[in-house]
Amino acid sequence: MNTPLADRLRPESLDDIVGQKELLAPGRPLRKIIESGNIPNLIFYGPSGVGKTTLASYIARITNRSFKKLNGTTASTADIKEIVSSLNTFEGINGVLLYLDEIQYLNKKQQQTLLEFIENGSITLIASTTENPYFYIYNAILSRSTVFEFRPVEPDEILKAIDRAIRVLSDEKGKEIDFSDEAKAHICSACGGDVRKSLNAVELCVLAGDEGEVIRVDEELAKSLTQRSGARYDRDGDSHYDVISAYQKSMRGSDVDAALFYLARLVEAGDLISACRRLVVCACEDVGLAYPQIIPIVKSCVDIAMQVGFPEARIPLADAVIMVCLAPKSNSGVNAISAAQEDVRKGLGQVVPRQLQNVHADGEERDVKGQHYLYPHSYPNHWIDQQYLPDDVRDHRYYELGDNKTEQAYKAYWDKIKNS
């Protein structure tokens, strides 16, 4: 079985690692820790293909400890106990460095099995995860580890890895490789900051372009082999929530271009449900009473999108996103219900005012008979002043009028009625 190109290009020094300069540049804390040789428990958090495994493997090579590797997707409790048992052998005399990839897939019991040995220093843990460690990793392990976040690699850094890969492939094949600058640029931008994916694309291009003494790779070939690889998106992972969060926040911030970009990512990922749900929420929460007519309009666009499906669904969704971005904004509605909920959660307002209760008959214990509800339609302008809130919250105000044209029109109307 051929070793993947990414593994054949493992770096010989920290300077060979592309990207993550905020962690690994000279003088940065993580680099200083590694260079000290005194490796603490580490957790590397970030998307796939950005150097977590590469750096962990490098650290393992420069340590004197026995190196063990497990993957959380396949590791069992027996595998963990086998590593623990090696501590009592000659192999584990200097301790064990355990590289645990995808630690989020270990259950709590499996993580707890490691805890005692991590705590006393017998095992040094270097774990990697693509999910937020503060949600997925047992707190006791988390508190004994230092978390470093890895980010997608910038295109100019990926280019360094591509050039090195081309040199290695040329040596392996004994042929010149004519890899066009346009092809390199496309791979750099199309692979979503994923170095591993970029290297796989390079290797595929070289294999597909190998027809003579010189292997030629042009932009057309690169595009055909990296066509849909740039959308970093996992419906169950952090990337999913990052995209839909950015989608809604861009609409809230009235940035049409950004909102359309994140909608395009949802469309390319085929995530119709998230695109529709966040759009309706934004219409109600962020436009709301500033332009209430937009709510049924957006609902209609969403209904059309759900009915026709992709690819046509992108059209009514784009129309609705643009309308939400350009509409005036008000969050007075969501603020009002949040304030009211806060009082309810405090246990306030348990007794509904007598005049609003669904009373059919008065008990003998009541000195004052009758409900005394005032029917507003029986009074001028269909309004009469009476108490609606319970006694303990009767003076609380939850709704604050927004400064937009629609809500100010409401204010002018009710100021005239209530002061007449």
PDB file of N, CA and C in Angstrom, residues 219-259:
ATOM      1  N   GLU A 219      -4.103  24.336 -15.459  1.00  0.00           N
ATOM      2  CA  GLU A 219      -5.203  24.768 -14.596  1.00  0.00           C
ATOM      3  C   GLU A 219      -6.462  23.942 -14.834  1.00  0.00           C
ATOM      4  N   GLU A 220      -6.734  23.575 -16.078  1.00  0.00           N
ATOM      5  CA  GLU A 220      -7.937  22.802 -16.387  1.00  0.00           C
ATOM      6  C   GLU A 220      -7.920  21.455 -15.670  1.00  0.00           C
ATOM      7  N   LEU A 221      -6.770  20.796 -15.686  1.00  0.00           N
ATOM      8  CA  LEU A 221      -6.650  19.512 -14.995  1.00  0.00           C
ATOM      9  C   LEU A 221      -6.821  19.697 -13.482  1.00  0.00           C
ATOM     10  N   ALA A 222      -6.200  20.733 -12.944  1.00  0.00           N
ATOM     11  CA  ALA A 222      -6.317  20.989 -11.503  1.00  0.00           C
ATOM     12  C   ALA A 222      -7.763  21.260 -11.108  1.00  0.00           C
ATOM     13  N   LYS A 223      -8.472  22.015 -11.935  1.00  0.00           N
ATOM     14  CA  LYS A 223      -9.878  22.309 -11.629  1.00  0.00           C
ATOM     15  C   LYS A 223     -10.730  21.050 -11.662  1.00  0.00           C
ATOM     16  N   SER A 224     -10.445  20.175 -12.600  1.00  0.00           N
ATOM     17  CA  SER A 224     -11.255  18.956 -12.718  1.00  0.00           C
ATOM     18  C   SER A 224     -11.072  18.029 -11.524  1.00  0.00           C
ATOM     19  N   LEU A 225      -9.931  18.139 -10.836  1.00  0.00           N
ATOM     20  CA  LEU A 225      -9.660  17.240  -9.718  1.00  0.00           C
ATOM     21  C   LEU A 225      -9.874  17.891  -8.350  1.00  0.00           C
ATOM     22  N   THR A 226     -10.148  19.185  -8.319  1.00  0.00           N
ATOM     23  CA  THR A 226     -10.396  19.872  -7.045  1.00  0.00           C
ATOM     24  C   THR A 226     -11.693  20.661  -7.106  1.00  0.00           C
ATOM     25  N   GLN A 227     -12.617  20.232  -7.919  1.00  0.00           N
ATOM     26  CA  GLN A 227     -13.794  21.042  -8.254  1.00  0.00           C
ATOM     27  C   GLN A 227     -14.618  21.459  -7.041  1.00  0.00           C
ATOM     28  N   ARG A 228     -14.853  20.505  -6.121  1.00  0.00           N
ATOM     29  CA  ARG A 228     -15.755  20.813  -5.009  1.00  0.00           C
ATOM     30  C   ARG A 228     -15.081  20.678  -3.647  1.00  0.00           C
ATOM     31  N   SER A 229     -13.775  20.761  -3.632  1.00  0.00           N
ATOM     32  CA  SER A 229     -13.094  20.477  -2.369  1.00  0.00           C
ATOM     33  C   SER A 229     -12.914  21.689  -1.469  1.00  0.00           C
ATOM     34  N   GLY A 230     -13.313  22.873  -1.930  1.00  0.00           N
ATOM     35  CA  GLY A 230     -13.030  24.063  -1.139  1.00  0.00           C
ATOM     36  C   GLY A 230     -14.019  24.365  -0.043  1.00  0.00           C
ATOM     37  N   ALA A 231     -15.166  23.678  -0.033  1.00  0.00           N
ATOM     38  CA  ALA A 231     -16.192  23.991   0.957  1.00  0.00           C
ATOM     39  C   ALA A 231     -15.950  23.200   2.229  1.00  0.00           C
ATOM     40  N   ARG A 232     -15.279  23.820   3.205  1.00  0.00           N
ATOM     41  CA  ARG A 232     -15.054  23.158   4.490  1.00  0.00           C
ATOM     42  C   ARG A 232     -16.359  23.226   5.258  1.00  0.00           C
ATOM     43  N   TYR A 233     -17.029  22.104   5.390  1.00  0.00           N
ATOM     44  CA  TYR A 233     -18.365  22.125   5.963  1.00  0.00           C
ATOM     45  C   TYR A 233     -18.714  20.741   6.466  1.00  0.00           C
ATOM     46  N   ASP A 234     -19.093  20.629   7.722  1.00  0.00           N
ATOM     47  CA  ASP A 234     -19.491  19.365   8.315  1.00  0.00           C
ATOM     48  C   ASP A 234     -20.776  19.628   9.071  1.00  0.00           C
ATOM     49  N   ARG A 235     -21.844  18.973   8.662  1.00  0.00           N
ATOM     50  CA  ARG A 235     -23.151  19.299   9.238  1.00  0.00           C
ATOM     51  C   ARG A 235     -23.239  19.029  10.731  1.00  0.00           C
ATOM     52  N   ASP A 236     -22.348  18.199  11.264  1.00  0.00           N
ATOM     53  CA  ASP A 236     -22.394  17.890  12.683  1.00  0.00           C
ATOM     54  C   ASP A 236     -21.250  18.527  13.465  1.00  0.00           C
ATOM     55  N   GLY A 237     -20.430  19.339  12.812  1.00  0.00           N
ATOM     56  CA  GLY A 237     -19.239  19.859  13.479  1.00  0.00           C
ATOM     57  C   GLY A 237     -19.254  21.362  13.627  1.00  0.00           C
ATOM     58  N   ASP A 238     -18.134  21.866  14.177  1.00  0.00           N
ATOM     59  CA  ASP A 238     -18.012  23.303  14.425  1.00  0.00           C
ATOM     60  C   ASP A 238     -18.132  24.123  13.148  1.00  0.00           C
ATOM     61  N   SER A 239     -17.602  23.600  12.050  1.00  0.00           N
ATOM     62  CA  SER A 239     -17.626  24.358  10.806  1.00  0.00           C
ATOM     63  C   SER A 239     -19.055  24.661  10.384  1.00  0.00           C
ATOM     64  N   HIS A 240     -19.940  23.698  10.586  1.00  0.00           N
ATOM     65  CA  HIS A 240     -21.360  23.904  10.273  1.00  0.00           C
ATOM     66  C   HIS A 240     -21.911  25.095  11.048  1.00  0.00           C
ATOM     67  N   TYR A 241     -21.665  25.104  12.354  1.00  0.00           N
ATOM     68  CA  TYR A 241     -22.204  26.178  13.183  1.00  0.00           C
ATOM     69  C   TYR A 241     -21.519  27.513  12.914  1.00  0.00           C
ATOM     70  N   ASP A 242     -20.250  27.479  12.535  1.00  0.00           N
ATOM     71  CA  ASP A 242     -19.566  28.720  12.163  1.00  0.00           C
ATOM     72  C   ASP A 242     -20.211  29.353  10.939  1.00  0.00           C
ATOM     73  N   VAL A 243     -20.529  28.524   9.939  1.00  0.00           N
ATOM     74  CA  VAL A 243     -21.095  29.047   8.693  1.00  0.00           C
ATOM     75  C   VAL A 243     -22.489  29.617   8.921  1.00  0.00           C
ATOM     76  N   ILE A 244     -23.357  28.863   9.607  1.00  0.00           N
ATOM     77  CA  ILE A 244     -24.723  29.367   9.786  1.00  0.00           C
ATOM     78  C   ILE A 244     -24.748  30.561  10.738  1.00  0.00           C
ATOM     79  N   SER A 245     -23.791  30.610  11.677  1.00  0.00           N
ATOM     80  CA  SER A 245     -23.693  31.787  12.544  1.00  0.00           C
ATOM     81  C   SER A 245     -23.286  33.006  11.731  1.00  0.00           C
ATOM     82  N   ALA A 246     -22.287  32.848  10.873  1.00  0.00           N
ATOM     83  CA  ALA A 246     -21.837  33.959  10.030  1.00  0.00           C
ATOM     84  C   ALA A 246     -22.941  34.393   9.067  1.00  0.00           C
ATOM     85  N   TYR A 247     -23.710  33.437   8.582  1.00  0.00           N
ATOM     86  CA  TYR A 247     -24.838  33.692   7.671  1.00  0.00           C
ATOM     87  C   TYR A 247     -25.856  34.624   8.331  1.00  0.00           C
ATOM     88  N   GLN A 248     -26.282  34.276   9.542  1.00  0.00           N
ATOM     89  CA  GLN A 248     -27.277  35.099  10.226  1.00  0.00           C
ATOM     90  C   GLN A 248     -26.697  36.440  10.653  1.00  0.00           C
ATOM     91  N   LYS A 249     -25.469  36.440  11.147  1.00  0.00           N
ATOM     92  CA  LYS A 249     -24.876  37.697  11.612  1.00  0.00           C
ATOM     93  C   LYS A 249     -24.631  38.657  10.458  1.00  0.00           C
ATOM     94  N   SER A 250     -24.370  38.127   9.272  1.00  0.00           N
ATOM     95  CA  SER A 250     -24.184  38.992   8.099  1.00  0.00           C
ATOM     96  C   SER A 250     -25.499  39.637   7.689  1.00  0.00           C
ATOM     97  N   MET A 251     -26.594  38.872   7.764  1.00  0.00           N
ATOM     98  CA  MET A 251     -27.908  39.464   7.487  1.00  0.00           C
ATOM     99  C   MET A 251     -28.250  40.514   8.528  1.00  0.00           C
ATOM    100  N   ARG A 252     -27.999  40.195   9.793  1.00  0.00           N
ATOM    101  CA  ARG A 252     -28.270  41.148  10.868  1.00  0.00           C
ATOM    102  C   ARG A 252     -27.459  42.426  10.663  1.00  0.00           C
ATOM    103  N   GLY A 253     -26.224  42.273  10.188  1.00  0.00           N
ATOM    104  CA  GLY A 253     -25.350  43.419   9.974  1.00  0.00           C
ATOM    105  C   GLY A 253     -25.562  44.120   8.651  1.00  0.00           C
ATOM    106  N   SER A 254     -26.580  43.665   7.872  1.00  0.00           N
ATOM    107  CA  SER A 254     -26.962  44.299   6.602  1.00  0.00           C
ATOM    108  C   SER A 254     -25.848  44.268   5.556  1.00  0.00           C
ATOM    109  N   ASP A 255     -25.010  43.217   5.594  1.00  0.00           N
ATOM    110  CA  ASP A 255     -23.957  43.046   4.598  1.00  0.00           C
ATOM    111  C   ASP A 255     -24.439  42.046   3.554  1.00  0.00           C
ATOM    112  N   VAL A 256     -24.958  42.544   2.453  1.00  0.00           N
ATOM    113  CA  VAL A 256     -25.571  41.703   1.433  1.00  0.00           C
ATOM    114  C   VAL A 256     -24.567  40.706   0.868  1.00  0.00           C
ATOM    115  N   ASP A 257     -23.382  41.175   0.533  1.00  0.00           N
ATOM    116  CA  ASP A 257     -22.406  40.305  -0.121  1.00  0.00           C
ATOM    117  C   ASP A 257     -21.962  39.165   0.788  1.00  0.00           C
ATOM    118  N   ALA A 258     -21.714  39.482   2.058  1.00  0.00           N
ATOM    119  CA  ALA A 258     -21.301  38.438   2.995  1.00  0.00           C
ATOM    120  C   ALA A 258     -22.419  37.422   3.205  1.00  0.00           C
ATOM    121  N   ALA A 259     -23.653  37.911   3.356  1.00  0.00           N
ATOM    122  CA  ALA A 259     -24.779  36.997   3.566  1.00  0.00           C
ATOM    123  C   ALA A 259     -24.967  36.071   2.368  1.00  0.00           C
TER     124      ALA A 259
END
